[in-house]
JSON list of C-alpha atoms in Angstrom, two decimals:
[
{"chain": "A", "resi": 356, "resn": "UNK", "atom": "CA", "xyz": [62.65, -34.26, 56.26]},
{"chain": "A", "resi": 357, "resn": "UNK", "atom": "CA", "xyz": [62.71, -36.12, 53.02]},
{"chain": "A", "resi": 358, "resn": "UNK", "atom": "CA", "xyz": [59.56, -38.06, 54.03]},
{"chain": "A", "resi": 359, "resn": "UNK", "atom": "CA", "xyz": [57.66, -34.92, 54.84]},
{"chain": "A", "resi": 360, "resn": "UNK", "atom": "CA", "xyz": [58.80, -33.43, 51.59]},
{"chain": "A", "resi": 361, "resn": "UNK", "atom": "CA", "xyz": [57.60, -36.53, 49.76]},
{"chain": "A", "resi": 362, "resn": "UNK", "atom": "CA", "xyz": [54.21, -36.28, 51.43]},
{"chain": "A", "resi": 363, "resn": "UNK", "atom": "CA", "xyz": [53.99, -32.65, 50.45]},
{"chain": "A", "resi": 364, "resn": "UNK", "atom": "CA", "xyz": [54.86, -33.49, 46.88]},
{"chain": "A", "resi": 365, "resn": "UNK", "atom": "CA", "xyz": [52.11, -36.06, 46.70]},
{"chain": "A", "resi": 366, "resn": "UNK", "atom": "CA", "xyz": [49.63, -33.48, 48.05]},
{"chain": "A", "resi": 367, "resn": "UNK", "atom": "CA", "xyz": [50.65, -30.93, 45.43]},
{"chain": "A", "resi": 368, "resn": "UNK", "atom": "CA", "xyz": [50.33, -33.48, 42.67]},
{"chain": "A", "resi": 369, "resn": "UNK", "atom": "CA", "xyz": [46.76, -34.36, 43.87]},
{"chain": "A", "resi": 370, "resn": "UNK", "atom": "CA", "xyz": [45.52, -30.76, 43.57]},
{"chain": "A", "resi": 371, "resn": "UNK", "atom": "CA", "xyz": [46.35, -30.48, 39.85]},
{"chain": "A", "resi": 372, "resn": "UNK", "atom": "CA", "xyz": [44.67, -33.83, 39.28]},
{"chain": "A", "resi": 373, "resn": "UNK", "atom": "CA", "xyz": [41.45, -32.60, 40.81]},
{"chain": "A", "resi": 374, "resn": "UNK", "atom": "CA", "xyz": [41.71, -29.34, 38.85]},
{"chain": "A", "resi": 375, "resn": "UNK", "atom": "CA", "xyz": [42.20, -31.29, 35.64]},
{"chain": "A", "resi": 376, "resn": "UNK", "atom": "CA", "xyz": [39.13, -33.38, 36.43]},
{"chain": "A", "resi": 377, "resn": "UNK", "atom": "CA", "xyz": [37.15, -30.18, 37.01]},
{"chain": "A", "resi": 378, "resn": "UNK", "atom": "CA", "xyz": [38.28, -28.78, 33.68]},
{"chain": "A", "resi": 379, "resn": "UNK", "atom": "CA", "xyz": [37.23, -31.98, 31.96]},
{"chain": "A", "resi": 380, "resn": "UNK", "atom": "CA", "xyz": [33.78, -31.75, 33.51]},
{"chain": "A", "resi": 381, "resn": "UNK", "atom": "CA", "xyz": [33.52, -28.11, 32.43]},
{"chain": "A", "resi": 382, "resn": "UNK", "atom": "CA", "xyz": [34.45, -29.07, 28.86]},
{"chain": "A", "resi": 383, "resn": "UNK", "atom": "CA", "xyz": [31.82, -31.80, 28.82]},
{"chain": "A", "resi": 384, "resn": "UNK", "atom": "CA", "xyz": [29.20, -29.34, 30.14]},
{"chain": "A", "resi": 385, "resn": "UNK", "atom": "CA", "xyz": [30.17, -26.80, 27.51]},
{"chain": "A", "resi": 386, "resn": "UNK", "atom": "CA", "xyz": [29.85, -29.44, 24.82]},
{"chain": "A", "resi": 387, "resn": "UNK", "atom": "CA", "xyz": [26.39, -30.39, 26.06]},
{"chain": "A", "resi": 388, "resn": "UNK", "atom": "CA", "xyz": [25.32, -26.74, 26.07]},
{"chain": "A", "resi": 389, "resn": "UNK", "atom": "CA", "xyz": [26.72, -26.22, 22.58]},
{"chain": "A", "resi": 390, "resn": "UNK", "atom": "CA", "xyz": [24.85, -29.25, 21.29]},
{"chain": "A", "resi": 391, "resn": "UNK", "atom": "CA", "xyz": [21.64, -28.01, 22.88]},
{"chain": "A", "resi": 392, "resn": "UNK", "atom": "CA", "xyz": [22.18, -24.55, 21.37]},
{"chain": "A", "resi": 393, "resn": "UNK", "atom": "CA", "xyz": [22.70, -26.04, 17.91]},
{"chain": "A", "resi": 394, "resn": "UNK", "atom": "CA", "xyz": [19.49, -28.02, 18.35]},
{"chain": "A", "resi": 395, "resn": "UNK", "atom": "CA", "xyz": [17.56, -24.86, 19.25]},
{"chain": "A", "resi": 396, "resn": "UNK", "atom": "CA", "xyz": [19.06, -23.04, 16.28]},
{"chain": "A", "resi": 397, "resn": "UNK", "atom": "CA", "xyz": [18.11, -25.89, 14.00]},
{"chain": "A", "resi": 398, "resn": "UNK", "atom": "CA", "xyz": [14.53, -25.89, 15.24]},
{"chain": "A", "resi": 399, "resn": "UNK", "atom": "CA", "xyz": [14.35, -22.11, 14.81]},
{"chain": "A", "resi": 400, "resn": "UNK", "atom": "CA", "xyz": [15.71, -22.39, 11.28]},
{"chain": "A", "resi": 401, "resn": "UNK", "atom": "CA", "xyz": [13.15, -25.06, 10.49]},
{"chain": "A", "resi": 402, "resn": "UNK", "atom": "CA", "xyz": [10.42, -22.77, 11.80]},
{"chain": "A", "resi": 403, "resn": "UNK", "atom": "CA", "xyz": [11.62, -19.97, 9.55]},
{"chain": "A", "resi": 404, "resn": "UNK", "atom": "CA", "xyz": [11.60, -22.37, 6.63]},
{"chain": "A", "resi": 405, "resn": "UNK", "atom": "CA", "xyz": [7.99, -23.29, 7.32]},
{"chain": "A", "resi": 406, "resn": "UNK", "atom": "CA", "xyz": [7.06, -19.63, 7.54]},
{"chain": "A", "resi": 407, "resn": "UNK", "atom": "CA", "xyz": [8.84, -18.95, 4.27]},
{"chain": "A", "resi": 408, "resn": "UNK", "atom": "CA", "xyz": [7.00, -21.73, 2.50]},
{"chain": "A", "resi": 409, "resn": "UNK", "atom": "CA", "xyz": [3.69, -20.48, 3.86]},
{"chain": "A", "resi": 410, "resn": "UNK", "atom": "CA", "xyz": [4.53, -16.97, 2.62]},
{"chain": "A", "resi": 411, "resn": "UNK", "atom": "CA", "xyz": [5.47, -18.34, -0.78]},
{"chain": "A", "resi": 412, "resn": "UNK", "atom": "CA", "xyz": [2.13, -20.13, -0.93]},
{"chain": "A", "resi": 413, "resn": "UNK", "atom": "CA", "xyz": [0.33, -16.85, -0.41]},
{"chain": "A", "resi": 414, "resn": "UNK", "atom": "CA", "xyz": [2.17, -15.26, -3.35]},
{"chain": "A", "resi": 415, "resn": "UNK", "atom": "CA", "xyz": [3.93, -11.95, -3.67]},
{"chain": "A", "resi": 416, "resn": "UNK", "atom": "CA", "xyz": [2.32, -8.54, -3.95]},
{"chain": "A", "resi": 417, "resn": "UNK", "atom": "CA", "xyz": [3.57, -6.45, -6.84]},
{"chain": "A", "resi": 418, "resn": "UNK", "atom": "CA", "xyz": [2.85, -3.82, -9.42]},
{"chain": "A", "resi": 419, "resn": "UNK", "atom": "CA", "xyz": [0.03, -4.70, -11.79]},
{"chain": "A", "resi": 420, "resn": "UNK", "atom": "CA", "xyz": [1.12, -6.13, -15.11]},
{"chain": "A", "resi": 421, "resn": "UNK", "atom": "CA", "xyz": [0.50, -3.66, -17.93]},
{"chain": "A", "resi": 422, "resn": "UNK", "atom": "CA", "xyz": [-2.50, -4.59, -20.03]},
{"chain": "A", "resi": 423, "resn": "UNK", "atom": "CA", "xyz": [-4.03, -7.03, -17.57]},
{"chain": "A", "resi": 424, "resn": "UNK", "atom": "CA", "xyz": [-6.78, -4.66, -16.38]},
{"chain": "A", "resi": 425, "resn": "UNK", "atom": "CA", "xyz": [-7.24, -2.14, -19.20]},
{"chain": "A", "resi": 426, "resn": "UNK", "atom": "CA", "xyz": [-10.33, -0.52, -17.66]},
{"chain": "A", "resi": 427, "resn": "UNK", "atom": "CA", "xyz": [-8.56, 0.12, -14.38]},
{"chain": "A", "resi": 428, "resn": "UNK", "atom": "CA", "xyz": [-5.42, 1.34, -16.11]},
{"chain": "A", "resi": 429, "resn": "UNK", "atom": "CA", "xyz": [-7.36, 3.76, -18.30]},
{"chain": "A", "resi": 430, "resn": "UNK", "atom": "CA", "xyz": [-9.26, 5.11, -15.30]},
{"chain": "A", "resi": 431, "resn": "UNK", "atom": "CA", "xyz": [-6.08, 5.54, -13.25]},
{"chain": "A", "resi": 432, "resn": "UNK", "atom": "CA", "xyz": [-4.42, 7.44, -16.09]},
{"chain": "A", "resi": 433, "resn": "UNK", "atom": "CA", "xyz": [-7.33, 9.92, -15.95]},
{"chain": "A", "resi": 434, "resn": "UNK", "atom": "CA", "xyz": [-7.08, 10.28, -12.16]},
{"chain": "A", "resi": 435, "resn": "UNK", "atom": "CA", "xyz": [-3.31, 10.71, -12.36]},
{"chain": "A", "resi": 436, "resn": "UNK", "atom": "CA", "xyz": [-3.87, 13.81, -14.50]},
{"chain": "A", "resi": 437, "resn": "UNK", "atom": "CA", "xyz": [-5.64, 15.38, -11.52]},
{"chain": "A", "resi": 438, "resn": "UNK", "atom": "CA", "xyz": [-2.92, 14.20, -9.13]},
{"chain": "A", "resi": 439, "resn": "UNK", "atom": "CA", "xyz": [-0.23, 15.75, -11.30]},
{"chain": "A", "resi": 440, "resn": "UNK", "atom": "CA", "xyz": [-2.15, 19.02, -11.57]},
{"chain": "A", "resi": 441, "resn": "UNK", "atom": "CA", "xyz": [-2.74, 19.46, -7.83]},
{"chain": "A", "resi": 442, "resn": "UNK", "atom": "CA", "xyz": [-0.11, 17.51, -5.88]},
{"chain": "A", "resi": 443, "resn": "UNK", "atom": "CA", "xyz": [3.63, 17.00, -5.77]},
{"chain": "A", "resi": 444, "resn": "UNK", "atom": "CA", "xyz": [4.08, 13.33, -4.89]},
{"chain": "A", "resi": 445, "resn": "UNK", "atom": "CA", "xyz": [7.33, 11.92, -3.46]},
{"chain": "A", "resi": 446, "resn": "UNK", "atom": "CA", "xyz": [9.62, 11.36, -6.42]},
{"chain": "A", "resi": 447, "resn": "UNK", "atom": "CA", "xyz": [6.93, 12.95, -8.67]},
{"chain": "A", "resi": 448, "resn": "UNK", "atom": "CA", "xyz": [5.84, 9.44, -9.64]},
{"chain": "A", "resi": 449, "resn": "UNK", "atom": "CA", "xyz": [2.16, 8.75, -10.46]},
{"chain": "A", "resi": 450, "resn": "UNK", "atom": "CA", "xyz": [-0.12, 6.38, -8.60]},
{"chain": "A", "resi": 451, "resn": "UNK", "atom": "CA", "xyz": [0.02, 2.72, -9.63]},
{"chain": "A", "resi": 452, "resn": "UNK", "atom": "CA", "xyz": [-2.11, -0.41, -9.46]},
{"chain": "A", "resi": 453, "resn": "UNK", "atom": "CA", "xyz": [-0.80, -2.77, -6.78]},
{"chain": "A", "resi": 454, "resn": "UNK", "atom": "CA", "xyz": [-1.82, -6.43, -6.99]},
{"chain": "A", "resi": 455, "resn": "UNK", "atom": "CA", "xyz": [-2.14, -8.48, -3.79]},
{"chain": "A", "resi": 456, "resn": "UNK", "atom": "CA", "xyz": [-3.00, -12.20, -4.20]},
{"chain": "A", "resi": 457, "resn": "UNK", "atom": "CA", "xyz": [-5.75, -13.53, -1.97]},
{"chain": "A", "resi": 458, "resn": "UNK", "atom": "CA", "xyz": [-4.03, -15.63, 0.75]},
{"chain": "A", "resi": 459, "resn": "UNK", "atom": "CA", "xyz": [-6.80, -18.24, 0.69]},
{"chain": "A", "resi": 460, "resn": "UNK", "atom": "CA", "xyz": [-6.97, -18.49, -3.08]},
{"chain": "A", "resi": 461, "resn": "UNK", "atom": "CA", "xyz": [-10.74, -17.98, -3.23]},
{"chain": "A", "resi": 462, "resn": "UNK", "atom": "CA", "xyz": [-11.24, -14.36, -4.24]},
{"chain": "A", "resi": 463, "resn": "UNK", "atom": "CA", "xyz": [-8.44, -14.04, -6.79]},
{"chain": "A", "resi": 464, "resn": "UNK", "atom": "CA", "xyz": [-6.15, -11.05, -7.01]},
{"chain": "A", "resi": 465, "resn": "UNK", "atom": "CA", "xyz": [-7.09, -7.85, -5.23]},
{"chain": "A", "resi": 466, "resn": "UNK", "atom": "CA", "xyz": [-5.99, -4.60, -6.87]},
{"chain": "A", "resi": 467, "resn": "UNK", "atom": "CA", "xyz": [-5.33, -1.41, -4.92]},
{"chain": "A", "resi": 468, "resn": "UNK", "atom": "CA", "xyz": [-4.57, 2.11, -6.04]},
{"chain": "A", "resi": 469, "resn": "UNK", "atom": "CA", "xyz": [-1.18, 2.72, -4.46]},
{"chain": "A", "resi": 470, "resn": "UNK", "atom": "CA", "xyz": [1.70, 5.13, -4.22]},
{"chain": "A", "resi": 471, "resn": "UNK", "atom": "CA", "xyz": [4.67, 4.38, -6.46]},
{"chain": "A", "resi": 472, "resn": "UNK", "atom": "CA", "xyz": [6.37, 2.56, -3.56]},
{"chain": "A", "resi": 473, "resn": "UNK", "atom": "CA", "xyz": [3.42, 0.16, -3.22]},
{"chain": "A", "resi": 474, "resn": "UNK", "atom": "CA", "xyz": [1.76, 1.64, -0.13]},
{"chain": "A", "resi": 475, "resn": "UNK", "atom": "CA", "xyz": [-2.00, 1.98, -0.22]},
{"chain": "A", "resi": 476, "resn": "UNK", "atom": "CA", "xyz": [-4.99, 2.48, 2.02]},
{"chain": "A", "resi": 477, "resn": "UNK", "atom": "CA", "xyz": [-8.63, 1.53, 1.90]},
{"chain": "A", "resi": 478, "resn": "UNK", "atom": "CA", "xyz": [-10.55, -1.07, -0.03]},
{"chain": "A", "resi": 479, "resn": "UNK", "atom": "CA", "xyz": [-9.36, -2.74, -3.22]},
{"chain": "A", "resi": 480, "resn": "UNK", "atom": "CA", "xyz": [-10.70, -2.02, -6.63]},
{"chain": "A", "resi": 481, "resn": "UNK", "atom": "CA", "xyz": [-12.12, -5.49, -7.29]},
{"chain": "A", "resi": 482, "resn": "UNK", "atom": "CA", "xyz": [-10.41, -6.45, -10.49]},
{"chain": "A", "resi": 483, "resn": "UNK", "atom": "CA", "xyz": [-12.18, -9.81, -10.66]},
{"chain": "A", "resi": 484, "resn": "UNK", "atom": "CA", "xyz": [-15.40, -8.02, -11.51]},
{"chain": "A", "resi": 485, "resn": "UNK", "atom": "CA", "xyz": [-13.71, -6.42, -14.50]},
{"chain": "A", "resi": 486, "resn": "UNK", "atom": "CA", "xyz": [-12.15, -9.49, -16.10]},
{"chain": "A", "resi": 487, "resn": "UNK", "atom": "CA", "xyz": [-13.83, -11.26, -18.98]},
{"chain": "A", "resi": 488, "resn": "UNK", "atom": "CA", "xyz": [-15.93, -14.18, -17.80]},
{"chain": "A", "resi": 489, "resn": "UNK", "atom": "CA", "xyz": [-16.15, -12.95, -14.22]},
{"chain": "A", "resi": 490, "resn": "UNK", "atom": "CA", "xyz": [-19.47, -13.10, -12.38]},
{"chain": "A", "resi": 491, "resn": "UNK", "atom": "CA", "xyz": [-21.17, -10.72, -12.49]},
{"chain": "A", "resi": 492, "resn": "UNK", "atom": "CA", "xyz": [-19.81, -9.13, -15.67]},
{"chain": "A", "resi": 493, "resn": "UNK", "atom": "CA", "xyz": [-19.87, -5.33, -15.80]},
{"chain": "A", "resi": 494, "resn": "UNK", "atom": "CA", "xyz": [-22.46, -3.62, -17.93]},
{"chain": "A", "resi": 495, "resn": "UNK", "atom": "CA", "xyz": [-21.11, -2.69, -21.39]},
{"chain": "A", "resi": 496, "resn": "UNK", "atom": "CA", "xyz": [-19.67, 0.80, -21.49]},
{"chain": "A", "resi": 497, "resn": "UNK", "atom": "CA", "xyz": [-19.73, 1.21, -17.71]},
{"chain": "A", "resi": 498, "resn": "UNK", "atom": "CA", "xyz": [-16.48, 3.13, -17.75]},
{"chain": "A", "resi": 499, "resn": "UNK", "atom": "CA", "xyz": [-18.03, 5.83, -15.53]},
{"chain": "A", "resi": 500, "resn": "UNK", "atom": "CA", "xyz": [-18.45, 3.39, -12.64]},
{"chain": "A", "resi": 501, "resn": "UNK", "atom": "CA", "xyz": [-14.86, 2.19, -13.02]},
{"chain": "A", "resi": 502, "resn": "UNK", "atom": "CA", "xyz": [-13.53, 5.76, -13.08]},
{"chain": "A", "resi": 503, "resn": "UNK", "atom": "CA", "xyz": [-15.54, 6.69, -10.00]},
{"chain": "A", "resi": 504, "resn": "UNK", "atom": "CA", "xyz": [-14.26, 3.65, -8.10]},
{"chain": "A", "resi": 505, "resn": "UNK", "atom": "CA", "xyz": [-10.64, 4.32, -9.03]},
{"chain": "A", "resi": 506, "resn": "UNK", "atom": "CA", "xyz": [-10.99, 8.02, -8.09]},
{"chain": "A", "resi": 507, "resn": "UNK", "atom": "CA", "xyz": [-12.39, 7.06, -4.68]},
{"chain": "A", "resi": 508, "resn": "UNK", "atom": "CA", "xyz": [-9.57, 4.56, -4.11]},
{"chain": "A", "resi": 509, "resn": "UNK", "atom": "CA", "xyz": [-6.95, 7.13, -5.11]},
{"chain": "A", "resi": 510, "resn": "UNK", "atom": "CA", "xyz": [-8.50, 9.66, -2.76]},
{"chain": "A", "resi": 511, "resn": "UNK", "atom": "CA", "xyz": [-8.35, 7.24, 0.19]},
{"chain": "A", "resi": 512, "resn": "UNK", "atom": "CA", "xyz": [-4.71, 6.37, -0.43]},
{"chain": "A", "resi": 513, "resn": "UNK", "atom": "CA", "xyz": [-3.57, 9.96, -0.88]},
{"chain": "A", "resi": 514, "resn": "UNK", "atom": "CA", "xyz": [-5.45, 11.40, 2.08]},
{"chain": "A", "resi": 515, "resn": "UNK", "atom": "CA", "xyz": [-4.33, 8.69, 4.49]},
{"chain": "A", "resi": 516, "resn": "UNK", "atom": "CA", "xyz": [-0.68, 8.48, 3.45]},
{"chain": "A", "resi": 517, "resn": "UNK", "atom": "CA", "xyz": [-0.07, 12.19, 2.83]},
{"chain": "A", "resi": 518, "resn": "UNK", "atom": "CA", "xyz": [-2.26, 13.36, 5.73]},
{"chain": "A", "resi": 519, "resn": "UNK", "atom": "CA", "xyz": [-4.00, 16.01, 3.70]},
{"chain": "A", "resi": 520, "resn": "UNK", "atom": "CA", "xyz": [-7.35, 16.59, 2.07]},
{"chain": "A", "resi": 521, "resn": "UNK", "atom": "CA", "xyz": [-7.42, 15.86, -1.66]},
{"chain": "A", "resi": 522, "resn": "UNK", "atom": "CA", "xyz": [-8.70, 17.24, -3.92]},
{"chain": "A", "resi": 523, "resn": "UNK", "atom": "CA", "xyz": [-9.61, 20.70, -2.65]},
{"chain": "A", "resi": 524, "resn": "UNK", "atom": "CA", "xyz": [-12.18, 23.00, -4.19]},
{"chain": "A", "resi": 525, "resn": "UNK", "atom": "CA", "xyz": [-10.44, 26.21, -5.29]},
{"chain": "A", "resi": 526, "resn": "UNK", "atom": "CA", "xyz": [-13.53, 28.26, -4.58]},
{"chain": "A", "resi": 527, "resn": "UNK", "atom": "CA", "xyz": [-14.48, 26.99, -1.13]},
{"chain": "A", "resi": 528, "resn": "UNK", "atom": "CA", "xyz": [-11.30, 25.36, 0.17]},
{"chain": "A", "resi": 529, "resn": "UNK", "atom": "CA", "xyz": [-13.16, 22.17, 1.09]},
{"chain": "A", "resi": 530, "resn": "UNK", "atom": "CA", "xyz": [-12.64, 18.57, 0.09]},
{"chain": "A", "resi": 531, "resn": "UNK", "atom": "CA", "xyz": [-14.42, 17.17, -2.94]},
{"chain": "A", "resi": 532, "resn": "UNK", "atom": "CA", "xyz": [-15.83, 13.75, -3.79]},
{"chain": "A", "resi": 533, "resn": "UNK", "atom": "CA", "xyz": [-16.48, 11.77, -6.98]},
{"chain": "A", "resi": 534, "resn": "UNK", "atom": "CA", "xyz": [-20.11, 11.92, -8.14]},
{"chain": "A", "resi": 535, "resn": "UNK", "atom": "CA", "xyz": [-22.12, 11.86, -11.32]},
{"chain": "A", "resi": 536, "resn": "UNK", "atom": "CA", "xyz": [-22.51, 15.32, -12.81]},
{"chain": "A", "resi": 537, "resn": "UNK", "atom": "CA", "xyz": [-25.58, 17.34, -11.92]},
{"chain": "A", "resi": 538, "resn": "UNK", "atom": "CA", "xyz": [-26.38, 15.80, -8.53]},
{"chain": "A", "resi": 539, "resn": "UNK", "atom": "CA", "xyz": [-27.93, 17.69, -5.64]},
{"chain": "A", "resi": 540, "resn": "UNK", "atom": "CA", "xyz": [-26.82, 17.85, -2.04]},
{"chain": "A", "resi": 541, "resn": "UNK", "atom": "CA", "xyz": [-29.07, 14.97, -0.99]},
{"chain": "A", "resi": 542, "resn": "UNK", "atom": "CA", "xyz": [-27.85, 12.59, -3.70]},
{"chain": "A", "resi": 543, "resn": "UNK", "atom": "CA", "xyz": [-26.83, 9.10, -2.54]},
{"chain": "A", "resi": 544, "resn": "UNK", "atom": "CA", "xyz": [-24.81, 6.36, -4.29]},
{"chain": "A", "resi": 545, "resn": "UNK", "atom": "CA", "xyz": [-27.00, 4.07, -6.35]},
{"chain": "A", "resi": 546, "resn": "UNK", "atom": "CA", "xyz": [-29.59, 6.70, -7.20]},
{"chain": "A", "resi": 547, "resn": "UNK", "atom": "CA", "xyz": [-30.72, 5.81, -10.69]},
{"chain": "A", "resi": 548, "resn": "UNK", "atom": "CA", "xyz": [-31.59, 9.36, -11.71]},
{"chain": "A", "resi": 549, "resn": "UNK", "atom": "CA", "xyz": [-27.90, 10.34, -11.72]},
{"chain": "A", "resi": 550, "resn": "UNK", "atom": "CA", "xyz": [-26.46, 9.52, -15.13]},
{"chain": "A", "resi": 551, "resn": "UNK", "atom": "CA", "xyz": [-23.92, 12.28, -15.80]},
{"chain": "A", "resi": 552, "resn": "UNK", "atom": "CA", "xyz": [-20.16, 11.73, -16.26]},
{"chain": "A", "resi": 553, "resn": "UNK", "atom": "CA", "xyz": [-18.03, 11.47, -13.10]},
{"chain": "A", "resi": 554, "resn": "UNK", "atom": "CA", "xyz": [-17.05, 14.82, -11.61]},
{"chain": "A", "resi": 555, "resn": "UNK", "atom": "CA", "xyz": [-15.37, 16.19, -8.52]},
{"chain": "A", "resi": 556, "resn": "UNK", "atom": "CA", "xyz": [-18.28, 17.53, -6.48]},
{"chain": "A", "resi": 557, "resn": "UNK", "atom": "CA", "xyz": [-18.02, 20.22, -3.78]},
{"chain": "A", "resi": 558, "resn": "UNK", "atom": "CA", "xyz": [-20.53, 20.63, -0.97]},
{"chain": "A", "resi": 559, "resn": "UNK", "atom": "CA", "xyz": [-20.01, 24.38, -1.04]},
{"chain": "A", "resi": 560, "resn": "UNK", "atom": "CA", "xyz": [-20.11, 26.84, 1.83]},
{"chain": "A", "resi": 561, "resn": "UNK", "atom": "CA", "xyz": [-22.66, 27.54, 4.52]},
{"chain": "A", "resi": 562, "resn": "UNK", "atom": "CA", "xyz": [-25.09, 28.82, 1.94]},
{"chain": "A", "resi": 563, "resn": "UNK", "atom": "CA", "xyz": [-25.36, 25.30, 0.59]},
{"chain": "A", "resi": 564, "resn": "UNK", "atom": "CA", "xyz": [-24.07, 26.27, -2.86]},
{"chain": "A", "resi": 565, "resn": "UNK", "atom": "CA", "xyz": [-22.89, 22.81, -3.85]},
{"chain": "A", "resi": 566, "resn": "UNK", "atom": "CA", "xyz": [-21.50, 22.48, -7.35]},
{"chain": "A", "resi": 567, "resn": "UNK", "atom": "CA", "xyz": [-19.56, 20.33, -9.79]},
{"chain": "A", "resi": 568, "resn": "UNK", "atom": "CA", "xyz": [-16.00, 21.65, -9.74]},
{"chain": "A", "resi": 569, "resn": "UNK", "atom": "CA", "xyz": [-14.69, 19.75, -12.76]},
{"chain": "A", "resi": 570, "resn": "UNK", "atom": "CA", "xyz": [-14.81, 16.49, -14.63]},
{"chain": "A", "resi": 571, "resn": "UNK", "atom": "CA", "xyz": [-12.53, 13.89, -13.10]},
{"chain": "A", "resi": 572, "resn": "UNK", "atom": "CA", "xyz": [-9.27, 14.23, -14.98]},
{"chain": "A", "resi": 573, "resn": "UNK", "atom": "CA", "xyz": [-9.77, 17.91, -15.74]},
{"chain": "A", "resi": 574, "resn": "UNK", "atom": "CA", "xyz": [-8.79, 19.60, -12.47]},
{"chain": "A", "resi": 575, "resn": "UNK", "atom": "CA", "xyz": [-6.03, 21.45, -14.32]},
{"chain": "A", "resi": 576, "resn": "UNK", "atom": "CA", "xyz": [-8.74, 23.63, -15.87]},
{"chain": "A", "resi": 577, "resn": "UNK", "atom": "CA", "xyz": [-9.62, 24.97, -12.40]},
{"chain": "A", "resi": 578, "resn": "UNK", "atom": "CA", "xyz": [-6.09, 26.26, -11.75]},
{"chain": "A", "resi": 579, "resn": "UNK", "atom": "CA", "xyz": [-5.21, 29.95, -12.02]},
{"chain": "A", "resi": 580, "resn": "UNK", "atom": "CA", "xyz": [-3.72, 30.88, -15.37]},
{"chain": "A", "resi": 581, "resn": "UNK", "atom": "CA", "xyz": [-0.11, 31.02, -14.18]},
{"chain": "A", "resi": 582, "resn": "UNK", "atom": "CA", "xyz": [-0.26, 27.57, -12.59]},
{"chain": "A", "resi": 583, "resn": "UNK", "atom": "CA", "xyz": [-2.05, 26.14, -15.60]},
{"chain": "A", "resi": 584, "resn": "UNK", "atom": "CA", "xyz": [0.62, 27.44, -17.98]},
{"chain": "A", "resi": 585, "resn": "UNK", "atom": "CA", "xyz": [3.40, 26.07, -15.78]},
{"chain": "A", "resi": 586, "resn": "UNK", "atom": "CA", "xyz": [1.71, 22.68, -15.76]},
{"chain": "A", "resi": 587, "resn": "UNK", "atom": "CA", "xyz": [1.48, 22.66, -19.56]},
{"chain": "A", "resi": 588, "resn": "UNK", "atom": "CA", "xyz": [5.16, 23.54, -19.85]},
{"chain": "A", "resi": 589, "resn": "UNK", "atom": "CA", "xyz": [6.00, 20.66, -17.51]},
{"chain": "A", "resi": 590, "resn": "UNK", "atom": "CA", "xyz": [4.05, 18.22, -19.67]},
{"chain": "A", "resi": 591, "resn": "UNK", "atom": "CA", "xyz": [5.99, 19.24, -22.79]},
{"chain": "A", "resi": 592, "resn": "UNK", "atom": "CA", "xyz": [9.37, 18.52, -21.15]}
]
């Protein structure tokens, strides 16, 4: 009986030995998997570092520095008068100039007319053409062309991001567009005969009664008296 018991004891001791060996193998496998996981994480982190450096090389977009583009800033201040008179923007903040560096470094900074949070839509207002020494330089006193371009850019941003037509003609309820004053319905951009100041132009109704609604920057004058007085009170606050 004692011999059989001894044999049984040896058998029981062998089972824990094999179990221990299995646990050791499991620990070694876990260590190998952990090492592999750390390697993958390291490679991923390195990839993120490369992406970050590439992003840093492209530069950061941001609000235009005051005084850098005086022509654009002056034009946007005029357009913002019309925005204030006819729209209630989120936060009641005016449109801004948003600067986006060219990722390839060839075209210089691109400037967009944007919402106060930096969102914009459409083409940039090419600031390079407005800086001293740029090629080609703008014609002296060509503030009308700058104002027209900024008004068009503001219109694109507002209509796309707010999903509404802007500005609207009070008389016809249709959208208006920047044009030189005194143009006819068949006018086209670049026509040399058009030399008036920039206005908001309305195509009119079915009768074809197109007209200049107001100078750009003076839409407040088209408001009914009550709204116009309320706007003036708001400006004095």
